[in-house]
Coordinates of C-alpha atoms in Angstrom, one line a residue:
M1 CA 10.5 -7.9 69.3
K2 CA 11.0 -7.3 65.5
P3 CA 9.2 -9.9 63.5
I4 CA 11.3 -12.3 61.4
I5 CA 10.3 -12.6 57.7
K6 CA 11.7 -15.7 56.0
P7 CA 12.2 -15.2 52.2
R8 CA 11.3 -18.8 51.5
L9 CA 7.9 -18.4 53.1
V10 CA 7.3 -15.1 51.3
L11 CA 8.1 -16.8 47.9
Q12 CA 5.7 -19.7 48.8
A13 CA 2.9 -17.2 49.7
F14 CA 3.5 -15.3 46.5
A15 CA 3.4 -18.5 44.4
T16 CA 0.1 -19.5 46.1
L17 CA -1.4 -16.1 45.5
L18 CA -0.3 -16.2 41.8
A19 CA -1.8 -19.6 41.4
L20 CA -5.1 -18.4 42.8
C21 CA -5.1 -15.4 40.5
L22 CA -4.5 -17.6 37.5
V23 CA -7.3 -19.9 38.5
G24 CA -9.6 -16.8 38.9
L25 CA -8.6 -15.5 35.5
S26 CA -9.2 -18.9 34.0
L27 CA -12.7 -19.1 35.6
G28 CA -13.4 -15.5 34.5
C29 CA -12.4 -16.4 30.9
Q30 CA -14.8 -19.4 31.0
A31 CA -17.6 -17.2 32.4
T32 CA -17.2 -14.6 29.5
Q33 CA -16.3 -17.0 26.8
R34 CA -17.0 -15.6 23.3
P35 CA -19.9 -17.1 21.4
G36 CA -17.7 -17.3 18.2
V37 CA -18.1 -15.7 14.8
Y38 CA -21.8 -15.3 14.0
R39 CA -22.9 -15.9 10.4
V40 CA -26.3 -15.5 8.9
K41 CA -27.6 -15.4 5.3
Y42 CA -30.4 -13.3 3.9
E43 CA -32.0 -13.8 0.5
S44 CA -34.3 -11.5 -1.4
N45 CA -35.4 -12.0 -5.0
D46 CA -32.2 -12.8 -6.9
R47 CA -29.8 -11.4 -4.3
C48 CA -28.1 -12.9 -1.3
L49 CA -26.4 -11.1 1.7
I50 CA -24.1 -13.0 4.1
M51 CA -23.1 -11.3 7.3
E52 CA -20.3 -12.3 9.7
V53 CA -20.1 -10.6 13.1
L54 CA -16.3 -10.9 13.8
D55 CA -15.9 -8.7 16.9
D56 CA -17.8 -6.3 19.0
D57 CA -16.9 -3.5 16.6
L58 CA -16.4 -5.4 13.3
V59 CA -18.8 -6.9 10.9
H60 CA -18.2 -8.4 7.4
F61 CA -20.6 -8.6 4.5
E62 CA -20.8 -10.3 1.1
L63 CA -23.4 -9.4 -1.5
A64 CA -23.9 -11.5 -4.5
K65 CA -26.4 -12.0 -7.3
G66 CA -28.2 -15.3 -6.8
P67 CA -27.3 -17.7 -3.9
P68 CA -23.5 -17.5 -3.5
D69 CA -21.4 -20.6 -3.6
A70 CA -20.3 -20.2 0.0
A71 CA -22.8 -21.3 2.6
A72 CA -23.5 -19.2 5.6
N73 CA -21.5 -21.5 7.9
K74 CA -18.3 -20.9 5.9
P75 CA -16.0 -17.9 6.2
I76 CA -16.5 -15.2 3.5
Y77 CA -13.6 -15.2 1.0
T78 CA -10.9 -12.6 1.5
T79 CA -8.4 -11.1 -1.0
P80 CA -4.7 -10.9 -0.2
M81 CA -5.3 -7.4 1.1
V82 CA -6.7 -8.9 4.3
F83 CA -4.2 -10.1 6.9
K84 CA -6.3 -11.2 9.9
T85 CA -8.9 -13.8 9.4
D86 CA -9.0 -15.5 12.8
Y87 CA -11.4 -13.3 14.7
R88 CA -13.0 -14.9 17.7
G89 CA -16.4 -13.3 17.4
P90 CA -18.1 -10.7 19.7
T91 CA -17.9 -11.0 23.4
R92 CA -21.7 -11.0 23.6
L93 CA -24.4 -11.3 20.9
K94 CA -28.1 -10.5 21.2
K95 CA -30.9 -10.9 18.7
P96 CA -33.5 -8.3 19.9
G97 CA -35.7 -8.8 16.8
P98 CA -36.0 -10.2 13.3
G99 CA -33.0 -9.3 11.2
V100 CA -31.3 -7.5 14.1
V101 CA -28.2 -8.4 16.1
E102 CA -26.4 -6.5 18.8
T103 CA -22.8 -6.8 20.1
M104 CA -21.5 -4.8 23.1
E105 CA -20.8 -1.9 20.7
M106 CA -23.0 -2.0 17.6
R107 CA -26.4 -2.9 16.3
I108 CA -26.8 -4.3 12.8
A109 CA -30.2 -4.4 11.3
V110 CA -30.9 -6.0 7.9
D111 CA -34.0 -5.2 5.9
P112 CA -35.1 -8.7 4.7
R113 CA -36.8 -7.2 1.6
T114 CA -34.1 -4.8 0.3
L115 CA -31.1 -6.2 2.1
A116 CA -30.2 -2.7 3.3
V117 CA -28.0 -2.7 6.3
T118 CA -28.3 -0.1 9.1
I119 CA -25.4 0.3 11.6
T120 CA -25.9 1.9 15.0
D121 CA -23.4 2.8 17.6
I122 CA -24.9 1.7 20.9
T123 CA -22.0 2.7 23.2
R124 CA -23.3 6.2 23.7
E125 CA -25.9 7.3 26.2
H126 CA -28.1 8.0 23.2
P127 CA -27.4 5.4 20.4
I128 CA -26.3 7.0 17.1
E129 CA -27.5 5.6 13.8
L130 CA -24.3 5.8 11.8
T131 CA -25.4 4.8 8.3
T132 CA -27.6 2.7 6.1
I133 CA -26.0 0.8 3.2
H134 CA -28.3 0.1 0.3
P135 CA -27.4 -2.5 -2.4
G136 CA -27.6 -0.8 -5.8
E137 CA -26.9 -2.2 -9.2
L138 CA -25.6 -5.7 -9.2
G139 CA -25.0 -7.0 -12.7
T140 CA -22.4 -8.2 -15.2
D141 CA -21.2 -4.7 -16.2
A142 CA -21.4 -2.7 -13.0
T143 CA -21.9 -2.9 -9.3
S144 CA -22.9 -0.2 -6.8
L145 CA -23.8 0.6 -3.2
A146 CA -25.5 3.7 -1.9
V147 CA -24.5 4.9 1.6
D148 CA -26.7 7.2 3.6
P149 CA -24.4 9.8 5.1
K150 CA -26.8 10.7 8.0
T151 CA -24.8 13.0 10.3
M152 CA -21.4 12.4 8.7
R153 CA -19.6 15.5 7.5
C154 CA -16.1 14.5 6.6
V155 CA -14.5 11.4 4.8
Y156 CA -10.9 10.4 4.9
G157 CA -8.8 7.6 3.5
L158 CA -9.4 6.0 0.1
G159 CA -5.8 6.1 -0.8
E160 CA -3.9 8.5 -3.2
Q161 CA -5.5 11.0 -5.5
F162 CA -4.2 14.5 -6.2
D163 CA -7.1 17.0 -6.6
D164 CA -7.2 20.7 -5.8
V165 CA -3.8 22.3 -6.4
G166 CA -2.6 24.0 -3.2
Q167 CA -5.2 22.2 -1.0
M168 CA -3.5 20.9 2.1
D169 CA -6.4 19.8 4.3
G170 CA -9.3 18.7 2.3
D171 CA -11.6 15.7 2.8
W172 CA -13.4 13.7 0.1
I173 CA -16.8 15.3 0.7
E174 CA -15.1 18.7 0.0
H175 CA -13.6 17.2 -3.2
G176 CA -17.0 15.7 -4.1
S177 CA -15.6 12.5 -5.6
R178 CA -12.8 9.9 -5.6
T179 CA -12.1 8.5 -9.1
P180 CA -9.6 5.9 -10.4
G181 CA -6.5 6.9 -12.3
C182 CA -7.6 4.8 -15.3
E183 CA -10.3 2.3 -16.1
Y184 CA -8.4 -0.4 -14.3
G185 CA -7.6 1.6 -11.2
N186 CA -4.1 2.5 -10.2
A187 CA -2.2 4.8 -12.6
L188 CA 0.3 7.6 -12.9
V189 CA -1.7 10.7 -14.0
E190 CA -0.9 14.1 -15.4
Y191 CA -1.5 16.9 -12.9
D192 CA -1.4 20.7 -12.7
G193 CA -0.4 21.4 -16.3
K194 CA 0.2 19.7 -19.6
G195 CA 3.2 17.8 -21.0
D196 CA 6.6 19.0 -19.8
K197 CA 5.0 21.6 -17.6
A198 CA 2.9 19.1 -15.6
G199 CA 3.5 16.9 -12.7
H200 CA 2.8 13.2 -13.1
V201 CA 1.5 11.8 -9.8
G202 CA 0.2 8.6 -8.4
N203 CA -3.4 7.5 -8.1
A204 CA -3.4 4.4 -5.9
Q205 CA -6.6 2.7 -4.6
F206 CA -6.7 1.9 -0.9
P207 CA -10.4 1.1 -0.4
V208 CA -10.8 2.2 3.2
L209 CA -13.2 5.0 4.1
Y210 CA -13.4 6.8 7.4
A211 CA -16.5 8.9 8.1
L212 CA -16.7 11.5 10.8
G213 CA -19.8 13.3 11.9
E214 CA -21.5 15.3 14.6
A215 CA -20.9 14.6 18.3
H216 CA -17.8 12.6 17.3
A217 CA -19.9 9.9 15.7
N218 CA -17.7 7.9 13.3
Y219 CA -17.2 4.6 11.5
A220 CA -15.0 3.1 8.8
M221 CA -15.7 0.8 5.8
F222 CA -13.1 -1.4 4.1
F223 CA -14.0 -2.8 0.7
D224 CA -12.2 -6.0 0.0
H225 CA -12.6 -5.6 -3.7
L226 CA -9.7 -5.3 -6.1
Y227 CA -11.4 -3.7 -9.1
A228 CA -11.5 0.0 -9.9
Q229 CA -13.8 1.9 -7.6
S230 CA -15.4 5.3 -8.0
W231 CA -17.0 7.3 -5.2
G232 CA -19.4 10.2 -5.4
F233 CA -20.2 12.2 -2.3
G234 CA -23.5 14.0 -2.5
A235 CA -25.3 15.7 0.3
K236 CA -28.0 13.0 0.5
E237 CA -26.2 10.0 -0.8
W238 CA -22.7 8.6 -1.2
C239 CA -22.3 6.1 -4.1
L240 CA -19.7 3.5 -4.7
S241 CA -19.6 2.1 -8.2
T242 CA -17.2 -0.4 -9.8
Q243 CA -16.9 -1.2 -13.4
E244 CA -16.4 -4.8 -12.8
S245 CA -19.2 -7.3 -12.2
A246 CA -19.6 -8.9 -8.8
H247 CA -19.4 -12.4 -10.2
D248 CA -17.6 -13.5 -7.1
G249 CA -19.4 -11.2 -4.6
L250 CA -18.9 -7.7 -3.4
R251 CA -17.4 -7.8 0.1
W252 CA -16.9 -5.1 2.7
Y253 CA -16.3 -4.6 6.4
V254 CA -17.8 -2.0 8.7
M255 CA -15.9 -0.9 11.9
T256 CA -17.2 1.2 14.7
G257 CA -15.3 2.9 17.6
P258 CA -15.0 6.0 19.8
D259 CA -12.7 8.0 17.4
L260 CA -10.7 7.9 14.2
P261 CA -7.5 6.6 15.8
D262 CA -9.4 3.6 17.2
L263 CA -10.9 2.9 13.7
R264 CA -7.5 3.1 12.1
E265 CA -6.1 0.6 14.6
D266 CA -8.9 -1.8 13.8
Y267 CA -8.2 -1.3 10.1
M268 CA -4.5 -1.9 10.5
E269 CA -5.2 -5.1 12.5
L270 CA -7.3 -6.2 9.6
V271 CA -4.9 -5.5 6.7
G272 CA -1.6 -5.7 8.6
R273 CA 0.8 -3.3 10.3
P274 CA 4.1 -2.2 8.8
P275 CA 7.4 -3.3 10.4
V276 CA 9.5 -0.3 11.6
P277 CA 11.9 0.4 8.7
P278 CA 15.7 -0.1 9.3
K279 CA 17.1 2.9 11.2
K280 CA 19.0 4.2 8.1
A281 CA 15.7 4.6 6.2
F282 CA 14.8 7.6 8.4
G283 CA 17.8 9.5 7.2
L284 CA 18.7 11.6 4.1
W285 CA 18.9 9.6 0.8
V286 CA 20.2 11.6 -2.1
S287 CA 18.8 10.6 -5.5
E288 CA 18.5 11.8 -9.1
Y289 CA 17.7 10.4 -12.5
G290 CA 20.4 9.5 -12.3
F291 CA 24.0 9.2 -11.0
D292 CA 26.2 8.2 -14.0
N293 CA 29.0 6.5 -12.1
W294 CA 30.7 6.0 -8.7
A295 CA 32.7 9.2 -9.2
E296 CA 29.7 11.4 -9.5
L297 CA 28.2 9.8 -6.3
E298 CA 31.4 10.2 -4.4
D299 CA 31.7 13.9 -5.4
H300 CA 28.3 14.5 -3.9
L301 CA 29.2 12.6 -0.8
A302 CA 32.3 14.6 -0.3
T303 CA 30.6 18.0 -0.4
L304 CA 27.7 16.8 1.7
R305 CA 30.1 15.7 4.4
A306 CA 32.0 18.9 4.1
H307 CA 28.8 20.9 4.7
E308 CA 28.0 18.5 7.7
F309 CA 24.8 17.0 6.2
P310 CA 24.1 13.6 7.9
V311 CA 23.6 11.7 4.6
D312 CA 22.7 8.0 5.1
G313 CA 22.7 6.8 1.5
F314 CA 22.2 7.2 -2.2
V315 CA 19.5 5.9 -4.4
L316 CA 20.6 4.7 -7.9
D317 CA 18.3 5.0 -10.9
L318 CA 18.5 2.8 -13.9
Q319 CA 22.0 3.9 -14.9
W320 CA 23.3 1.5 -12.3
F321 CA 22.5 -1.5 -14.6
G322 CA 23.4 0.2 -17.8
G323 CA 20.4 2.3 -18.7
V324 CA 17.6 1.7 -21.3
K325 CA 17.0 2.0 -25.1
D326 CA 13.7 3.3 -26.4
K327 CA 11.6 0.4 -27.8
S328 CA 14.7 -1.7 -28.2
P329 CA 15.0 -5.4 -27.4
L330 CA 18.6 -4.7 -26.6
S331 CA 17.7 -2.4 -23.7
R332 CA 19.2 -3.3 -20.3
M333 CA 15.8 -3.1 -18.6
G334 CA 15.4 -6.2 -16.4
C335 CA 19.1 -7.0 -16.0
L336 CA 19.6 -6.4 -12.3
D337 CA 23.4 -6.6 -12.6
W338 CA 25.9 -3.8 -12.3
D339 CA 27.2 -1.8 -15.3
E340 CA 30.8 -2.4 -14.2
K341 CA 32.2 0.0 -16.8
N342 CA 30.7 2.9 -14.8
F343 CA 30.1 1.1 -11.4
P344 CA 33.2 -1.2 -11.2
E345 CA 33.9 -3.6 -8.3
P346 CA 30.4 -3.1 -6.8
A347 CA 30.9 -5.4 -3.9
R348 CA 34.1 -3.6 -2.8
K349 CA 32.5 -0.2 -3.3
V350 CA 29.3 -0.9 -1.5
A351 CA 31.3 -2.3 1.5
E352 CA 33.6 0.7 1.4
L353 CA 30.8 3.2 1.4
R354 CA 29.1 1.3 4.3
E355 CA 32.2 0.8 6.5
K356 CA 34.2 4.0 5.8
Y357 CA 31.4 6.5 5.4
G358 CA 28.3 4.9 6.9
V359 CA 26.5 5.3 3.6
G360 CA 24.1 2.8 2.1
I361 CA 22.8 2.1 -1.5
I362 CA 19.3 1.5 -2.7
P363 CA 19.1 0.5 -6.4
I364 CA 16.0 0.7 -8.7
E365 CA 14.2 -2.2 -10.4
E366 CA 11.3 -2.2 -12.7
P367 CA 8.8 -5.0 -13.6
F368 CA 9.8 -5.2 -17.3
V369 CA 12.4 -7.5 -19.0
S370 CA 13.9 -6.8 -22.4
E371 CA 13.6 -9.5 -25.1
G372 CA 17.4 -9.5 -25.8
L373 CA 18.3 -10.5 -22.2
A374 CA 19.0 -14.1 -21.0
E375 CA 16.6 -13.3 -18.1
F376 CA 13.7 -12.8 -20.6
A377 CA 14.2 -16.3 -22.1
A378 CA 14.6 -17.9 -18.6
M379 CA 11.3 -16.2 -17.4
E380 CA 9.4 -16.9 -20.6
D381 CA 10.4 -20.6 -20.7
R382 CA 9.0 -21.0 -17.2
G383 CA 5.8 -19.1 -17.8
Y384 CA 6.7 -16.4 -15.4
L385 CA 5.9 -13.4 -17.6
A386 CA 2.5 -11.9 -18.4
R387 CA 1.2 -14.0 -21.3
K388 CA -0.6 -13.6 -24.6
G389 CA -2.9 -16.5 -23.7
P390 CA -2.9 -19.9 -21.9
D391 CA 0.5 -20.8 -23.5
N392 CA 3.9 -19.4 -22.2
D393 CA 4.5 -16.9 -25.0
A394 CA 5.0 -13.5 -23.4
A395 CA 2.8 -10.5 -24.1
I396 CA 5.3 -8.1 -25.7
L397 CA 5.3 -4.4 -24.8
A398 CA 7.4 -1.6 -26.4
S399 CA 8.0 1.7 -24.6
W400 CA 10.6 4.2 -23.5
W401 CA 12.4 1.5 -21.5
G402 CA 12.8 -1.0 -24.4
R403 CA 10.9 -3.9 -25.9
G404 CA 10.0 -7.0 -23.8
G405 CA 7.7 -8.6 -21.3
M406 CA 6.3 -8.0 -17.9
V407 CA 7.0 -10.1 -14.8
D408 CA 3.9 -11.9 -13.5
W409 CA 4.3 -11.1 -9.8
T410 CA 0.9 -12.8 -9.0
N411 CA 2.7 -16.2 -9.7
P412 CA 4.5 -17.0 -6.4
A413 CA 6.9 -19.4 -8.2
G414 CA 7.9 -16.6 -10.7
G415 CA 8.4 -14.1 -7.9
D416 CA 10.6 -16.5 -6.0
Y417 CA 12.7 -17.4 -9.0
W418 CA 13.2 -13.7 -9.9
H419 CA 14.2 -12.9 -6.3
D420 CA 16.7 -15.7 -6.0
L421 CA 18.2 -15.0 -9.5
Q422 CA 18.2 -11.2 -9.4
R423 CA 17.9 -9.7 -5.9
M424 CA 19.8 -12.1 -3.7
P425 CA 23.2 -11.3 -5.2
L426 CA 22.4 -7.6 -4.5
I427 CA 21.3 -8.4 -0.9
N428 CA 24.4 -10.4 -0.4
V429 CA 26.5 -7.5 -1.6
G430 CA 24.9 -5.4 1.1
I431 CA 22.3 -3.1 -0.5
N432 CA 19.9 -1.4 2.0
G433 CA 16.6 -1.7 0.2
H434 CA 14.7 -2.0 -3.1
W435 CA 13.2 0.8 -5.2
T436 CA 10.3 -0.7 -7.2
D437 CA 9.3 1.6 -9.9
L438 CA 6.4 1.6 -12.5
G439 CA 4.3 -0.8 -10.5
E440 CA 0.9 0.6 -11.3
P441 CA 1.8 -1.1 -13.7
E442 CA 2.7 1.9 -15.9
R443 CA 2.6 -0.2 -19.2
F444 CA 0.6 -3.4 -19.8
D445 CA -1.3 -5.4 -22.4
P446 CA -5.0 -5.3 -21.5
A447 CA -5.4 -8.6 -23.2
A448 CA -2.6 -10.4 -21.3
T449 CA -3.3 -13.3 -18.9
Y450 CA -1.7 -14.1 -15.6
Y451 CA -1.4 -16.7 -12.9
G452 CA -3.9 -14.5 -11.0
F453 CA -6.3 -16.2 -8.7
P454 CA -6.7 -19.8 -9.9
E455 CA -9.1 -20.6 -7.0
L456 CA -11.5 -18.1 -8.5
N457 CA -10.5 -18.7 -12.1
L458 CA -9.5 -15.0 -12.4
H459 CA -6.6 -14.5 -14.8
T460 CA -7.2 -11.3 -16.7
H461 CA -5.3 -8.0 -16.4
R462 CA -8.4 -6.4 -14.9
D463 CA -8.4 -9.1 -12.2
I464 CA -4.8 -8.3 -11.1
H465 CA -4.1 -4.7 -11.9
N466 CA -4.5 -3.2 -8.4
I467 CA -2.8 -6.0 -6.6
Y468 CA 0.2 -6.1 -9.0
N469 CA 2.6 -3.9 -6.9
F470 CA 1.3 -5.6 -3.7
K471 CA 2.4 -9.0 -5.0
W472 CA 5.7 -7.5 -6.1
S473 CA 6.5 -6.3 -2.6
E474 CA 5.2 -9.6 -1.1
S475 CA 7.7 -11.5 -3.3
I476 CA 10.6 -9.4 -1.8
A477 CA 9.5 -9.9 1.8
R478 CA 8.9 -13.6 1.2
G479 CA 12.4 -13.8 -0.4
Y480 CA 14.0 -12.3 2.7
Q481 CA 12.3 -14.8 4.9
R482 CA 12.9 -17.8 2.6
N483 CA 16.6 -17.0 2.3
G484 CA 17.1 -16.3 6.0
V485 CA 18.1 -12.7 5.6
Q486 CA 18.6 -11.3 9.1
R487 CA 17.3 -7.8 8.5
R488 CA 13.9 -6.2 7.7
P489 CA 13.2 -5.5 4.1
F490 CA 12.8 -1.8 3.1
I491 CA 10.9 -1.2 -0.2
L492 CA 10.1 2.2 -1.9
S493 CA 7.2 1.8 -4.3
R494 CA 5.2 4.1 -6.6
S495 CA 1.9 2.2 -6.3
G496 CA 0.1 -0.3 -4.2
T497 CA -3.0 -1.1 -2.3
S498 CA -4.2 -1.9 1.3
G499 CA -1.8 -4.3 3.1
I500 CA 1.3 -3.5 1.0
Q501 CA 2.7 -1.8 4.1
R502 CA 3.1 -5.1 6.0
F503 CA 6.0 -6.1 3.6
G504 CA 8.1 -3.1 4.7
T505 CA 6.9 -0.9 1.8
A506 CA 7.0 2.9 1.9
M507 CA 5.5 4.8 -1.0
W508 CA 6.2 8.1 -2.8
S509 CA 3.8 10.2 -4.9
G510 CA 5.3 9.9 -8.3
D511 CA 6.9 12.3 -10.8
I512 CA 5.6 15.4 -9.1
G513 CA 6.2 18.9 -10.5
S514 CA 8.4 21.5 -9.0
R515 CA 5.7 23.8 -7.7
L516 CA 4.7 24.8 -4.2
G517 CA 1.0 24.1 -5.1
Q518 CA 1.8 20.5 -5.8
L519 CA 3.7 20.2 -2.5
A520 CA 0.6 21.5 -0.7
A521 CA -1.6 19.0 -2.5
H522 CA 1.0 16.3 -1.7
M523 CA 0.5 17.1 2.0
N524 CA -3.2 16.4 1.7
V525 CA -2.5 13.1 -0.1
Q526 CA -0.1 12.2 2.6
M527 CA -2.8 12.6 5.2
H528 CA -5.2 10.3 3.3
M529 CA -2.4 7.8 2.8
S530 CA -1.7 7.7 6.5
F531 CA -5.4 7.0 7.2
S532 CA -5.1 4.3 4.4
G533 CA -2.3 2.5 6.3
V534 CA 0.9 3.8 4.7
D535 CA 2.8 5.2 7.6
Y536 CA 5.9 5.9 5.5
F537 CA 5.2 8.1 2.5
G538 CA 7.1 10.9 0.7
A539 CA 7.7 12.8 -2.4
D540 CA 10.6 13.6 -4.8
I541 CA 11.9 16.6 -2.7
G542 CA 12.1 19.7 -4.9
G543 CA 9.9 18.0 -7.6
F544 CA 10.9 15.5 -10.2
N545 CA 9.9 17.7 -13.1
R546 CA 11.9 20.9 -12.9
D547 CA 10.4 22.1 -16.2
A548 CA 7.2 22.7 -14.3
L549 CA 8.9 25.3 -12.0
D550 CA 6.8 28.5 -11.6
G551 CA 8.7 30.4 -9.0
D552 CA 12.1 30.6 -7.2
L553 CA 13.8 27.2 -7.2
N554 CA 15.9 27.9 -4.0
E555 CA 12.8 29.0 -2.1
L556 CA 10.8 26.0 -3.3
Y557 CA 13.5 23.5 -2.5
T558 CA 14.1 25.0 1.0
Q559 CA 10.5 24.8 2.0
W560 CA 10.1 21.3 0.5
F561 CA 13.2 20.0 2.2
A562 CA 12.0 21.3 5.5
D563 CA 8.6 19.7 5.2
A564 CA 10.1 16.3 4.1
A565 CA 12.7 16.3 6.9
A566 CA 9.9 16.5 9.4
I567 CA 7.5 14.0 7.7
D568 CA 8.8 11.9 4.8
V569 CA 10.4 8.5 5.2
P570 CA 12.9 8.4 3.6
V571 CA 14.0 12.0 3.1
R572 CA 14.8 11.8 -0.6
P573 CA 15.5 14.7 -2.9
H574 CA 15.1 13.5 -6.5
T575 CA 14.7 15.1 -10.0
S576 CA 15.0 14.2 -13.7
N577 CA 18.6 15.0 -14.5
V578 CA 19.8 12.9 -17.4
E579 CA 21.6 15.9 -18.9
N580 CA 23.3 16.8 -15.5
A581 CA 21.6 20.2 -15.6
H582 CA 20.0 20.2 -12.1
Q583 CA 21.1 19.6 -8.5
T584 CA 19.3 17.6 -5.8
A585 CA 21.7 17.5 -2.9
P586 CA 20.8 20.0 -0.2
D587 CA 24.3 21.5 -0.1
R588 CA 24.0 22.5 -3.8
V589 CA 20.4 23.9 -4.1
G590 CA 18.2 25.8 -1.6
D591 CA 19.2 27.8 1.4
L592 CA 22.3 26.1 2.8

């Protein structure tokens, strides 16, 4: 006789089994409950080291001169670069000896006399001593750490710096050093030539280092420090030095793991992962400096479609708001409103391009505001510009873009005011993203003061220089959320630092020159930027500076376009073309 199976009884049995499993899981969690974050303080002479063990493979340090303000039972301060601060501690913690602690994966030993820290990977059959970090100079003018490389042979990460022309696959030990773009850190720097024959490329500090050694030994270090950092990579010692004092502590993390992808995942958890860009961002975005009017843009669109290029959008340089005047307070810089003489009926045109042709628009914006604009007065009256001192008078700059002030993105109120006043009308019209240029910042008053970090009483330009573009992108992402915009922000920036990717920011490598050697060097930079957390990174396809060309333009453009179509997000040909002498669209230059 065939047995009868009643569905109701089966469901009851399944529910009972599920309940027992959940009870078992609950009991198991109680049995392996984490001990929590472990903190300890070491003092030697006039120095103090605080250590936090945050996870089995993650430890956090703070080094200060004299007893730090923070007690060992309080979390170490983190800059805005750090996203995750709620770690639960290691799954297991042992103290096998004085100054030594062990998790499931690493051993941390602190020399109580020198405060040197030795990190050992204990997951291997034979534990591997990865490094010893020695505190160096710790004063008012300079701070340094010495890192023992032990068996490490390659170093990756550390952000964006162009070095050997034509070098596609170098690491930092091969280069020998990693240096800031200027005394403050981030900068656009001349590269591979002089003047009109050079490229001008980005140097952006992302202070994460991945070390890879023999037998696949590896670790990573992230320095939660915003000031300019220099690295020297000698055979016997790697040295980090910073020109700024450690008055509020030098802080860093050490991560261990089985391989570099695991370390990168730990780093991305720490500083934040990027949202996937909107689908259109992965397509072809034609750009130049710059389209003069809608007619020029539509002419390009017509021939691209005729040649069956799947163009997704156009990027508008500063002509869209009326252009700029050299050192003039009457420049249009900072007016994020359409020049309706050359770009009439923008709402209708943006909608038509989107609905009829499936084409989007991304306009440029810069951080400067000309004195002659109503926007300047509104921002200055509210204290939202970089200032000459503690009052609200703006620090005035004069450059190729005009004469005026600089938005203080470190002031959340100022960033919110600017977003609602300037960007929301563009977002409501239907633009697809934001091109934030000159954010190193390119021009600044070294004596200016900012909102900065009031909790630390840090308000100078040196305090905010390397976080400036980060705070700019943050203001855009915050504006989307605050205004209930139902799509992900997409931002294209020329500078930044660790964590900027979590706001939907992609980066590009600056005003690169039209040379294959610079493209090869860009590929190496792209690798280091990927390690540094920037998944979406590209170049001006074909080179921004065509005057630097040293070969056949069509051959260069074809190879560059092929590389970018495989790797860059967005795919964006761009060049300096104010005299309409050059082409960027792939149906007009290169091998069709």
